[in-house]
């Protein structure tokens, strides 16, 4: 007789739980909608020199990687540093009950949504106006620039004074704040270090909205935190970049190797010399038909007859790319440079028939990737997915890596360059937030692939991502001590492993300069804690 009563109670309990869950979820939805709907009104009230955009926000949900799209609630177009500071301070003062986060977006060249802020505020750094770029000459010349300035513009302006930055990236249409938040690496890094090793001073807006000027001697912890800090501790609004006397011409050289060990040995030899080339990079070429014929559009073979008989089809080759800078108005220097190049090349063991040379202006050399960009844009192949993978590999493990990756994993012609070259760790400052392997020499290996939209073949996105995964799994399994450059992880455990013993310092710095985790949510390192009430 009691079973119907138990059944009735059970049904009532289930009904109660369902009603409670509906009300609970409705409260969350109501709270979120109320919070999101009130965001524009609170931001609109801020006193600004620039302005917010709340409707046309789609461009800020895209980046060069073309794989992640997160719509922000608003885009700030700042005309002053105070616009950025006031916005961040306002969000900081809203406390942990606000869902708002902030991401700085330079030229949108991030790969995994790092410059995006889902339902947050994206700051368009290229809108930032302030004191114009200023070049200071003297014994220790430097250029004072906005964090939203493009490196190509810095090149043109500094050359007016016969000066130039020392360290570059291969592509120059990137913002100062963007590259300094990572490292900024190219073929000059073995000699001058990355771009973050060539900064005298920064102006930074912290996650609390404070505007702080910092350098090695003044607010040095913040200075080193921000350099290579992935945007976690502050937004770089201004920087002083070290300069040196500029050349006007470049001897540009390419040679090929069929043996990786010889290729690596020659690269390591060159970066160890006191007097050597000004730029040293390498790249991998797999099964490329008519390779040397393609080079003839930009380079001249030293021996045209021998070069015409060289076949690259079906082979894995390694190209060493070199550059020597000079000033053409000094005839004695031109002769000396020619002699130095001949002397350096005589120490290398490349395939003699593959020596190609060119002479270009300094600007043409540094801006060489832009030529490819123009071609790709004309074919509609620039704004495609770019599942890039950039790794730092200890010198002691590079041969293991090359044997497995170029022997077993990467066996097809890559849809984009594969860079590989060594750098000297002594040129990096370990006080910065940038993470590198624990060896005196390590290699940058960059798989700069482009995915063909809708392709299901080897040039498709899924195939390239699977290939990247295989490479990372091998590195993990073989305990190579690899560190990602432009890192991307999805869990804090992975980030903890990436930073290793420096994780605690990274967390302490976050607590000091952005305790609410307002900044750079797209890195997925820290999550803003939002209590339910």
Short mmCIF file of C-alpha atoms in Angstrom, two decimals:
data_model
loop_
_atom_site.label_atom_id
_atom_site.label_comp_id
_atom_site.label_asym_id
_atom_site.label_seq_id
_atom_site.Cartn_x
_atom_site.Cartn_y
_atom_site.Cartn_z
CA UNK A 1 0.00 0.00 0.00
CA UNK A 2 3.00 2.37 0.52
CA UNK A 3 4.56 1.96 -2.98
CA UNK A 4 2.26 4.50 -4.71
CA UNK A 5 3.18 7.07 -2.04
CA UNK A 6 6.93 6.50 -2.64
CA UNK A 7 6.39 6.83 -6.38
CA UNK A 8 4.53 10.09 -5.86
CA UNK A 9 7.34 11.50 -3.68
CA UNK A 10 9.95 10.44 -6.21
CA UNK A 11 8.05 12.14 -9.06
CA UNK A 12 7.72 15.31 -6.98
CA UNK A 13 11.47 15.29 -6.27
CA UNK A 14 12.30 14.90 -9.97
CA UNK A 15 9.87 17.71 -10.84
CA UNK A 16 11.44 19.93 -8.17
CA UNK A 17 14.97 19.27 -9.48
CA UNK A 18 13.92 20.06 -13.04
CA UNK A 19 12.24 23.31 -12.01
CA UNK A 20 15.27 24.28 -9.93
CA UNK A 21 17.68 23.62 -12.82
CA UNK A 22 15.53 25.63 -15.22
CA UNK A 23 15.42 28.55 -12.81
CA UNK A 24 19.17 28.25 -12.11
CA UNK A 25 20.12 28.24 -15.78
CA UNK A 26 17.64 31.04 -16.47
CA UNK A 27 19.33 33.11 -13.79
CA UNK A 28 22.73 32.50 -15.37
CA UNK A 29 21.41 33.42 -18.81
CA UNK A 30 19.62 36.48 -17.42
CA UNK A 31 22.71 37.58 -15.54
CA UNK A 32 24.95 37.08 -18.57
CA UNK A 33 22.55 38.90 -20.89
CA UNK A 34 22.14 41.71 -18.37
CA UNK A 35 25.89 41.94 -17.98
CA UNK A 36 26.56 41.90 -21.72
CA UNK A 37 23.77 44.36 -22.51
CA UNK A 38 25.12 46.81 -19.94
CA UNK A 39 28.66 46.67 -21.32
CA UNK A 40 28.21 49.21 -24.14
CA UNK A 41 26.56 51.77 -21.86
CA UNK A 42 29.38 51.65 -19.29
CA UNK A 43 32.05 51.93 -22.01
CA UNK A 44 30.20 54.71 -23.84
CA UNK A 45 30.42 56.86 -20.73
CA UNK A 46 34.23 56.83 -20.71
CA UNK A 47 35.97 60.11 -21.61
CA UNK A 48 38.04 59.28 -24.70
CA UNK A 49 40.03 61.01 -27.41
CA UNK A 50 39.23 58.10 -29.70
CA UNK A 51 36.08 56.00 -29.88
CA UNK A 52 34.49 52.58 -29.44
CA UNK A 53 32.84 50.48 -32.13
CA UNK A 54 30.07 48.16 -30.96
CA UNK A 55 28.53 46.96 -34.22
CA UNK A 56 31.24 46.54 -36.85
CA UNK A 57 33.46 44.23 -34.81
CA UNK A 58 33.91 41.27 -37.16
CA UNK A 59 37.42 42.22 -38.35
CA UNK A 60 38.70 41.89 -34.76
CA UNK A 61 37.46 38.28 -34.68
CA UNK A 62 39.97 37.28 -37.35
CA UNK A 63 43.73 36.93 -37.50
CA UNK A 64 46.43 35.66 -39.84
CA UNK A 65 45.97 32.11 -38.59
CA UNK A 66 42.40 32.13 -39.93
CA UNK A 67 41.34 29.28 -37.66
CA UNK A 68 39.69 30.94 -34.65
CA UNK A 69 36.95 33.57 -34.63
CA UNK A 70 35.75 35.09 -31.36
CA UNK A 71 33.56 38.20 -31.57
CA UNK A 72 34.37 40.96 -29.09
CA UNK A 73 31.74 43.14 -27.45
CA UNK A 74 33.57 46.27 -28.58
CA UNK A 75 36.62 47.60 -30.38
CA UNK A 76 38.52 50.55 -28.97
CA UNK A 77 40.14 52.85 -31.56
CA UNK A 78 42.47 54.84 -29.29
CA UNK A 79 43.95 58.18 -30.20
CA UNK A 80 45.98 58.41 -27.01
CA UNK A 81 47.57 56.21 -24.36
CA UNK A 82 45.07 57.59 -21.85
CA UNK A 83 42.26 56.03 -23.93
CA UNK A 84 43.83 52.61 -23.34
CA UNK A 85 44.59 53.31 -19.68
CA UNK A 86 41.10 54.65 -18.92
CA UNK A 87 39.44 51.65 -20.57
CA UNK A 88 41.54 49.10 -18.71
CA UNK A 89 41.24 50.96 -15.40
CA UNK A 90 37.46 51.05 -15.85
CA UNK A 91 37.34 47.28 -16.40
CA UNK A 92 39.75 46.74 -13.48
CA UNK A 93 37.50 48.80 -11.20
CA UNK A 94 34.46 46.76 -12.27
CA UNK A 95 36.17 43.88 -10.48
CA UNK A 96 35.80 40.16 -10.87
CA UNK A 97 32.03 40.38 -11.39
CA UNK A 98 32.61 41.75 -14.88
CA UNK A 99 33.24 39.32 -17.72
CA UNK A 100 35.14 41.93 -19.73
CA UNK A 101 38.68 41.15 -20.83
CA UNK A 102 41.03 43.13 -23.09
CA UNK A 103 43.21 42.10 -26.02
CA UNK A 104 45.63 44.33 -27.91
CA UNK A 105 45.47 43.83 -31.68
CA UNK A 106 48.30 45.10 -33.84
CA UNK A 107 48.32 44.05 -37.49
CA UNK A 108 46.32 40.92 -36.66
CA UNK A 109 49.15 38.52 -37.40
CA UNK A 110 48.54 36.16 -34.48
CA UNK A 111 47.94 32.53 -35.35
CA UNK A 112 45.62 31.02 -32.74
CA UNK A 113 43.27 33.82 -31.73
CA UNK A 114 45.78 35.39 -29.34
CA UNK A 115 44.73 38.93 -30.29
CA UNK A 116 41.02 38.21 -29.82
CA UNK A 117 38.77 38.75 -26.78
CA UNK A 118 35.50 36.82 -26.76
CA UNK A 119 32.76 39.23 -25.56
CA UNK A 120 35.56 41.51 -24.43
CA UNK A 121 37.31 44.62 -25.73
CA UNK A 122 39.84 44.51 -28.55
CA UNK A 123 42.16 47.52 -28.75
CA UNK A 124 43.14 48.41 -32.31
CA UNK A 125 46.73 49.44 -31.66
CA UNK A 126 47.29 50.77 -35.18
CA UNK A 127 44.80 53.55 -34.33
CA UNK A 128 47.00 54.76 -31.49
CA UNK A 129 48.18 58.30 -32.04
CA UNK A 130 50.75 60.07 -29.93
CA UNK A 131 54.13 61.69 -30.33
CA UNK A 132 55.43 61.00 -33.83
CA UNK A 133 58.26 58.57 -34.37
CA UNK A 134 61.51 60.20 -33.25
CA UNK A 135 65.02 59.09 -34.25
CA UNK A 136 67.79 60.10 -31.83
CA UNK A 137 71.32 60.14 -33.20
CA UNK A 138 74.54 60.10 -31.19
CA UNK A 139 76.81 57.52 -29.62
CA UNK A 140 73.89 55.24 -28.67
CA UNK A 141 71.22 55.99 -31.25
CA UNK A 142 67.64 54.83 -30.85
CA UNK A 143 64.16 55.37 -32.25
CA UNK A 144 61.17 56.19 -30.04
CA UNK A 145 57.98 54.68 -31.52
CA UNK A 146 54.37 53.86 -30.77
CA UNK A 147 53.56 50.26 -29.85
CA UNK A 148 51.21 50.17 -32.83
CA UNK A 149 53.87 51.21 -35.35
CA UNK A 150 54.83 48.81 -38.14
CA UNK A 151 58.47 47.74 -38.44
CA UNK A 152 58.51 48.60 -42.15
CA UNK A 153 57.75 52.24 -41.22
CA UNK A 154 60.53 52.22 -38.63
CA UNK A 155 62.94 50.98 -41.30
CA UNK A 156 62.06 53.79 -43.71
CA UNK A 157 62.20 56.50 -41.05
CA UNK A 158 65.48 55.40 -39.44
CA UNK A 159 67.19 55.09 -42.85
CA UNK A 160 66.62 58.83 -43.36
CA UNK A 161 69.25 59.28 -40.64
CA UNK A 162 71.56 56.55 -41.93
CA UNK A 163 70.48 54.26 -39.08
CA UNK A 164 68.62 50.96 -38.70
CA UNK A 165 67.38 48.57 -36.02
CA UNK A 166 69.77 45.66 -35.47
CA UNK A 167 67.38 42.72 -35.22
CA UNK A 168 64.39 41.95 -37.42
CA UNK A 169 61.62 39.52 -38.21
CA UNK A 170 61.38 38.05 -41.72
CA UNK A 171 58.10 39.90 -42.31
CA UNK A 172 58.08 43.63 -41.55
CA UNK A 173 54.37 44.46 -41.57
CA UNK A 174 54.07 43.62 -37.89
CA UNK A 175 53.66 46.02 -34.98
CA UNK A 176 56.34 46.78 -32.42
CA UNK A 177 54.12 45.75 -29.51
CA UNK A 178 53.24 42.48 -31.21
CA UNK A 179 56.78 41.26 -31.86
CA UNK A 180 58.16 42.49 -28.52
CA UNK A 181 55.41 40.55 -26.73
CA UNK A 182 56.86 37.37 -28.27
CA UNK A 183 60.56 37.81 -29.12
CA UNK A 184 61.08 38.82 -32.76
CA UNK A 185 63.48 36.42 -34.46
CA UNK A 186 65.20 36.37 -37.85
CA UNK A 187 68.59 35.66 -39.38
CA UNK A 188 70.30 38.44 -37.40
CA UNK A 189 69.37 36.91 -34.02
CA UNK A 190 72.55 34.80 -33.74
CA UNK A 191 74.55 38.03 -33.59
CA UNK A 192 72.25 40.63 -32.05
CA UNK A 193 69.74 38.46 -30.24
CA UNK A 194 65.98 38.74 -30.83
CA UNK A 195 64.23 42.09 -31.01
CA UNK A 196 63.50 41.94 -27.26
CA UNK A 197 67.27 42.08 -26.65
CA UNK A 198 67.47 45.43 -28.44
CA UNK A 199 65.01 47.55 -26.46
CA UNK A 200 66.11 50.44 -24.24
CA UNK A 201 62.80 51.47 -22.71
CA UNK A 202 59.06 50.75 -22.77
CA UNK A 203 55.87 52.54 -21.88
CA UNK A 204 53.32 50.00 -20.65
CA UNK A 205 49.68 50.05 -19.56
CA UNK A 206 49.27 47.33 -16.92
CA UNK A 207 46.19 45.20 -16.22
CA UNK A 208 45.24 47.74 -13.53
CA UNK A 209 45.25 50.62 -16.01
CA UNK A 210 48.48 52.15 -14.72
CA UNK A 211 50.77 53.81 -17.28
CA UNK A 212 54.35 52.90 -16.40
CA UNK A 213 57.66 53.79 -18.04
CA UNK A 214 60.19 51.01 -17.53
CA UNK A 215 63.72 50.02 -18.50
CA UNK A 216 66.60 47.90 -17.21
CA UNK A 217 67.23 50.45 -14.46
CA UNK A 218 63.71 51.75 -13.79
CA UNK A 219 60.80 49.40 -12.99
CA UNK A 220 63.03 46.65 -14.33
CA UNK A 221 60.79 43.75 -13.28
CA UNK A 222 57.91 45.05 -15.38
CA UNK A 223 60.32 45.78 -18.25
CA UNK A 224 61.58 42.19 -18.36
CA UNK A 225 58.11 40.77 -17.68
CA UNK A 226 56.54 42.43 -20.69
CA UNK A 227 59.33 41.51 -23.12
CA UNK A 228 58.33 38.11 -24.44
CA UNK A 229 55.42 38.15 -21.97
CA UNK A 230 52.69 37.21 -24.47
CA UNK A 231 50.70 40.31 -23.53
CA UNK A 232 50.02 38.98 -20.01
CA UNK A 233 51.40 41.84 -17.93
CA UNK A 234 50.72 44.99 -19.92
CA UNK A 235 50.10 46.54 -23.29
CA UNK A 236 53.18 48.10 -24.90
CA UNK A 237 52.19 51.62 -25.96
CA UNK A 238 55.66 52.96 -26.68
CA UNK A 239 59.18 51.58 -27.16
CA UNK A 240 62.73 52.80 -27.62
CA UNK A 241 64.56 50.56 -30.08
CA UNK A 242 68.36 50.49 -30.31
CA UNK A 243 69.83 51.50 -33.70
CA UNK A 244 73.13 51.10 -35.54
CA UNK A 245 74.68 52.59 -38.73
CA UNK A 246 72.79 51.33 -41.76
CA UNK A 247 74.20 49.76 -44.92
CA UNK A 248 72.60 50.49 -48.27
CA UNK A 249 73.36 47.25 -50.16
CA UNK A 250 73.34 43.51 -49.49
CA UNK A 251 75.20 40.57 -51.02
CA UNK A 252 72.54 37.83 -50.89
CA UNK A 253 73.70 34.22 -51.24
CA UNK A 254 72.11 30.77 -51.40
CA UNK A 255 73.79 27.35 -51.46
CA UNK A 256 72.42 23.81 -51.17
CA UNK A 257 73.31 20.72 -49.14
CA UNK A 258 72.10 17.15 -49.51
CA UNK A 259 73.38 16.09 -46.08
CA UNK A 260 71.79 17.56 -42.95
CA UNK A 261 74.82 16.95 -40.70
CA UNK A 262 77.08 18.97 -43.02
CA UNK A 263 74.44 21.69 -43.35
CA UNK A 264 74.07 22.01 -39.57
CA UNK A 265 77.83 21.91 -38.97
CA UNK A 266 78.42 24.76 -41.43
CA UNK A 267 75.64 26.88 -39.89
CA UNK A 268 77.01 26.38 -36.39
CA UNK A 269 80.50 27.22 -37.60
CA UNK A 270 79.36 30.49 -39.16
CA UNK A 271 77.47 31.72 -36.08
CA UNK A 272 80.51 30.99 -33.90
CA UNK A 273 82.83 33.33 -35.85
CA UNK A 274 83.56 36.90 -34.77
CA UNK A 275 83.64 38.13 -38.37
CA UNK A 276 80.94 36.41 -40.32
CA UNK A 277 77.81 37.06 -42.36
CA UNK A 278 75.25 39.59 -41.09
CA UNK A 279 72.32 37.26 -41.68
CA UNK A 280 72.24 33.44 -41.52
CA UNK A 281 69.14 31.32 -42.08
CA UNK A 282 68.42 27.89 -43.52
CA UNK A 283 65.42 26.11 -44.92
CA UNK A 284 64.36 22.64 -45.96
CA UNK A 285 63.31 21.80 -49.52
CA UNK A 286 61.45 18.56 -50.20
CA UNK A 287 60.88 17.19 -53.72
CA UNK A 288 60.84 20.61 -55.38
CA UNK A 289 60.92 20.47 -59.19
CA UNK A 290 63.12 22.96 -61.06
CA UNK A 291 64.37 24.59 -57.88
CA UNK A 292 67.45 26.35 -59.27
CA UNK A 293 65.56 27.57 -62.33
CA UNK A 294 63.10 29.28 -59.98
CA UNK A 295 66.00 30.98 -58.20
CA UNK A 296 67.20 32.56 -61.45
CA UNK A 297 64.47 35.21 -61.22
CA UNK A 298 66.28 36.73 -58.23
CA UNK A 299 69.76 35.17 -58.17
CA UNK A 300 72.60 34.50 -60.58
CA UNK A 301 74.41 31.13 -60.55
CA UNK A 302 78.17 31.39 -60.16
CA UNK A 303 78.50 28.54 -62.67
CA UNK A 304 75.46 28.54 -65.01
CA UNK A 305 76.50 25.33 -66.81
CA UNK A 306 76.89 23.27 -63.64
CA UNK A 307 73.71 24.73 -62.18
CA UNK A 308 71.70 23.75 -65.27
CA UNK A 309 72.57 20.09 -64.71
CA UNK A 310 71.52 20.01 -61.05
CA UNK A 311 68.28 18.12 -60.32
CA UNK A 312 66.22 18.72 -57.18
CA UNK A 313 63.30 16.38 -58.04
CA UNK A 314 62.53 13.73 -55.43
CA UNK A 315 65.22 14.91 -53.02
CA UNK A 316 65.31 16.45 -49.56
CA UNK A 317 67.73 19.36 -49.70
CA UNK A 318 68.86 21.98 -47.21
CA UNK A 319 69.42 25.58 -48.30
CA UNK A 320 71.77 27.92 -46.48
CA UNK A 321 70.80 31.55 -47.02
CA UNK A 322 73.38 34.22 -46.21
CA UNK A 323 73.69 37.98 -46.43
CA UNK A 324 76.56 40.45 -46.11
CA UNK A 325 75.78 44.15 -45.73
CA UNK A 326 77.89 46.98 -47.20
CA UNK A 327 77.85 50.56 -48.45
CA UNK A 328 78.40 50.83 -52.19
CA UNK A 329 79.85 54.35 -52.09
CA UNK A 330 82.99 53.04 -50.35
CA UNK A 331 85.02 51.16 -52.97
CA UNK A 332 87.57 49.84 -50.47
CA UNK A 333 84.74 48.37 -48.36
CA UNK A 334 83.14 46.73 -51.42
CA UNK A 335 86.43 44.99 -52.23
CA UNK A 336 86.88 43.93 -48.59
CA UNK A 337 83.32 42.50 -48.43
CA UNK A 338 83.89 40.49 -51.61
CA UNK A 339 87.09 39.06 -50.13
CA UNK A 340 85.37 38.23 -46.80
CA UNK A 341 82.55 36.40 -48.60
CA UNK A 342 84.99 34.33 -50.63
CA UNK A 343 86.95 33.48 -47.48
CA UNK A 344 83.83 32.45 -45.55
CA UNK A 345 82.41 30.38 -48.41
CA UNK A 346 85.72 28.56 -48.77
CA UNK A 347 85.18 27.15 -45.26
CA UNK A 348 81.85 25.55 -46.18
CA UNK A 349 81.12 22.15 -47.72
CA UNK A 350 78.05 22.89 -49.88
CA UNK A 351 77.23 21.47 -53.32
CA UNK A 352 79.48 23.66 -55.46
CA UNK A 353 77.14 23.83 -58.48
CA UNK A 354 74.40 25.39 -56.36
CA UNK A 355 76.10 28.68 -55.41
CA UNK A 356 73.73 31.52 -56.34
CA UNK A 357 74.37 35.20 -55.66
CA UNK A 358 72.44 38.44 -55.85
CA UNK A 359 72.99 42.08 -54.97
CA UNK A 360 70.00 44.07 -53.73
CA UNK A 361 69.31 47.18 -51.69
CA UNK A 362 69.06 46.87 -47.93
CA UNK A 363 65.34 47.69 -48.05
CA UNK A 364 64.69 45.11 -50.77
CA UNK A 365 66.42 42.44 -48.73
CA UNK A 366 64.67 43.14 -45.43
CA UNK A 367 61.26 43.50 -47.10
CA UNK A 368 61.69 40.41 -49.28
CA UNK A 369 58.66 38.54 -47.88
CA UNK A 370 56.35 41.36 -48.98
CA UNK A 371 57.03 40.39 -52.61
CA UNK A 372 55.58 36.96 -51.89
CA UNK A 373 52.67 38.53 -50.02
CA UNK A 374 51.69 40.63 -53.02
CA UNK A 375 51.75 37.57 -55.28
CA UNK A 376 49.70 35.48 -52.86
CA UNK A 377 47.15 38.26 -52.35
CA UNK A 378 46.70 38.59 -56.11
CA UNK A 379 45.81 34.88 -56.23
CA UNK A 380 43.55 34.99 -53.18
CA UNK A 381 45.97 32.78 -51.24
CA UNK A 382 47.03 35.14 -48.45
CA UNK A 383 43.92 35.07 -46.26
CA UNK A 384 43.82 31.28 -45.87
CA UNK A 385 44.37 29.15 -42.75
CA UNK A 386 47.98 29.23 -41.54
CA UNK A 387 48.51 26.30 -39.14
CA UNK A 388 52.09 27.33 -38.38
CA UNK A 389 54.30 25.46 -35.94
CA UNK A 390 57.40 27.18 -34.53
CA UNK A 391 59.84 25.29 -32.32
CA UNK A 392 63.08 25.95 -30.46
CA UNK A 393 65.19 22.76 -30.49
CA UNK A 394 68.35 22.18 -28.42
CA UNK A 395 71.48 21.78 -30.54
CA UNK A 396 72.20 18.36 -29.02
CA UNK A 397 68.84 17.05 -30.28
CA UNK A 398 68.61 18.66 -33.72
CA UNK A 399 69.97 15.61 -35.57
CA UNK A 400 67.44 13.30 -33.91
CA UNK A 401 64.71 15.77 -34.80
CA UNK A 402 65.83 16.09 -38.43
CA UNK A 403 66.14 12.32 -38.93
CA UNK A 404 62.60 11.66 -37.75
CA UNK A 405 60.76 14.74 -39.04
CA UNK A 406 62.41 15.11 -42.45
CA UNK A 407 62.87 11.38 -42.86
CA UNK A 408 59.53 9.98 -41.74
CA UNK A 409 56.94 12.67 -41.01
CA UNK A 410 57.43 15.48 -43.51
CA UNK A 411 57.83 13.51 -46.74
CA UNK A 412 55.67 15.58 -49.11
CA UNK A 413 56.41 18.96 -50.66
CA UNK A 414 55.41 21.49 -48.00
CA UNK A 415 52.90 24.20 -48.84
CA UNK A 416 55.10 26.94 -47.41
CA UNK A 417 58.70 27.37 -46.24
CA UNK A 418 60.30 25.26 -43.52
CA UNK A 419 62.98 27.34 -41.78
CA UNK A 420 65.80 25.89 -39.72
CA UNK A 421 68.77 27.80 -38.31
CA UNK A 422 70.76 28.09 -35.05
CA UNK A 423 71.02 31.02 -32.64
CA UNK A 424 73.28 31.76 -29.67
CA UNK A 425 71.54 31.72 -26.29
CA UNK A 426 74.09 34.22 -24.94
CA UNK A 427 72.34 36.90 -26.99
CA UNK A 428 69.05 36.30 -25.14
CA UNK A 429 68.29 37.86 -21.76
CA UNK A 430 66.95 35.21 -19.38
CA UNK A 431 65.32 37.90 -17.24
CA UNK A 432 62.64 38.36 -19.91
CA UNK A 433 59.56 36.14 -20.12
CA UNK A 434 60.69 34.43 -23.34
CA UNK A 435 61.31 30.68 -22.91
CA UNK A 436 64.16 28.91 -24.72
CA UNK A 437 65.92 25.52 -24.35
CA UNK A 438 68.66 25.17 -21.74
CA UNK A 439 71.61 24.93 -24.15
CA UNK A 440 74.13 27.48 -25.41
CA UNK A 441 72.96 26.97 -28.99
CA UNK A 442 69.46 26.08 -30.13
CA UNK A 443 67.66 25.98 -33.46
CA UNK A 444 64.54 27.73 -34.64
CA UNK A 445 62.52 25.32 -36.78
CA UNK A 446 59.45 26.95 -38.33
CA UNK A 447 56.84 25.11 -40.41
CA UNK A 448 55.18 28.08 -42.14
CA UNK A 449 52.50 26.19 -44.03
CA UNK A 450 49.39 27.52 -45.72
CA UNK A 451 46.27 25.37 -46.00
CA UNK A 452 44.30 25.33 -49.22
CA UNK A 453 40.63 25.97 -48.35
CA UNK A 454 38.32 22.96 -48.79
CA UNK A 455 41.24 20.68 -49.75
CA UNK A 456 41.23 17.15 -48.34
CA UNK A 457 44.73 16.39 -49.63
CA UNK A 458 48.21 16.94 -48.22
CA UNK A 459 47.77 20.71 -48.58
CA UNK A 460 44.52 20.68 -46.58
CA UNK A 461 44.13 21.95 -43.02
CA UNK A 462 43.37 18.59 -41.40
CA UNK A 463 46.42 16.92 -42.96
CA UNK A 464 48.73 19.75 -41.84
CA UNK A 465 47.31 19.77 -38.30
CA UNK A 466 47.77 15.99 -38.09
CA UNK A 467 51.35 16.42 -39.28
CA UNK A 468 52.00 19.10 -36.66
CA UNK A 469 50.54 16.83 -33.98
CA UNK A 470 52.85 13.99 -35.04
CA UNK A 471 55.86 16.30 -34.80
CA UNK A 472 54.91 17.47 -31.30
CA UNK A 473 54.15 13.92 -30.13
CA UNK A 474 57.56 12.78 -31.36
CA UNK A 475 59.30 15.65 -29.54
CA UNK A 476 57.46 14.74 -26.33
CA UNK A 477 58.08 11.01 -26.63
CA UNK A 478 61.78 11.47 -27.46
CA UNK A 479 62.28 14.00 -24.60
CA UNK A 480 64.00 16.49 -26.88
CA UNK A 481 63.52 19.46 -24.54
CA UNK A 482 61.72 21.42 -27.25
CA UNK A 483 60.04 24.76 -26.52
CA UNK A 484 57.32 26.24 -28.69
CA UNK A 485 57.90 29.73 -30.09
CA UNK A 486 54.65 31.70 -30.50
CA UNK A 487 53.32 29.00 -28.14
CA UNK A 488 49.77 27.71 -28.11
CA UNK A 489 48.34 25.48 -25.39
CA UNK A 490 44.81 24.87 -24.15
CA UNK A 491 45.38 23.94 -20.49
CA UNK A 492 47.27 25.56 -17.65
CA UNK A 493 49.06 22.25 -17.05
CA UNK A 494 50.57 22.53 -20.54
CA UNK A 495 51.57 26.12 -19.90
CA UNK A 496 53.15 25.08 -16.60
CA UNK A 497 55.23 22.48 -18.47
CA UNK A 498 56.18 25.07 -21.11
CA UNK A 499 57.54 27.52 -18.53
CA UNK A 500 59.07 24.79 -16.37
CA UNK A 501 60.91 26.18 -13.33
CA UNK A 502 60.04 29.74 -14.43
CA UNK A 503 56.29 29.14 -14.10
CA UNK A 504 56.14 30.44 -10.52
CA UNK A 505 57.87 33.68 -11.52
CA UNK A 506 55.40 34.05 -14.40
CA UNK A 507 52.45 33.58 -12.02
CA UNK A 508 53.92 36.07 -9.51
CA UNK A 509 54.31 38.65 -12.27
CA UNK A 510 50.73 38.08 -13.38
CA UNK A 511 49.54 38.61 -9.81
CA UNK A 512 51.52 41.85 -9.60
CA UNK A 513 50.57 43.47 -12.90
CA UNK A 514 47.27 41.89 -13.97
CA UNK A 515 45.76 40.17 -10.91
CA UNK A 516 42.24 39.91 -12.39
CA UNK A 517 43.53 38.34 -15.64
CA UNK A 518 42.01 41.12 -17.72
CA UNK A 519 44.70 41.09 -20.43
CA UNK A 520 45.32 38.80 -23.42
CA UNK A 521 42.64 36.14 -22.80
CA UNK A 522 43.31 34.65 -26.24
CA UNK A 523 46.58 33.16 -24.99
CA UNK A 524 44.49 30.85 -22.75
CA UNK A 525 47.06 30.94 -19.95
CA UNK A 526 44.93 32.47 -17.20
CA UNK A 527 41.14 32.66 -17.01
CA UNK A 528 39.34 35.59 -15.46
CA UNK A 529 37.53 34.34 -12.35
CA UNK A 530 33.87 35.38 -12.47
CA UNK A 531 31.90 34.48 -9.32
CA UNK A 532 28.18 33.68 -9.55
CA UNK A 533 25.97 35.73 -7.28
#
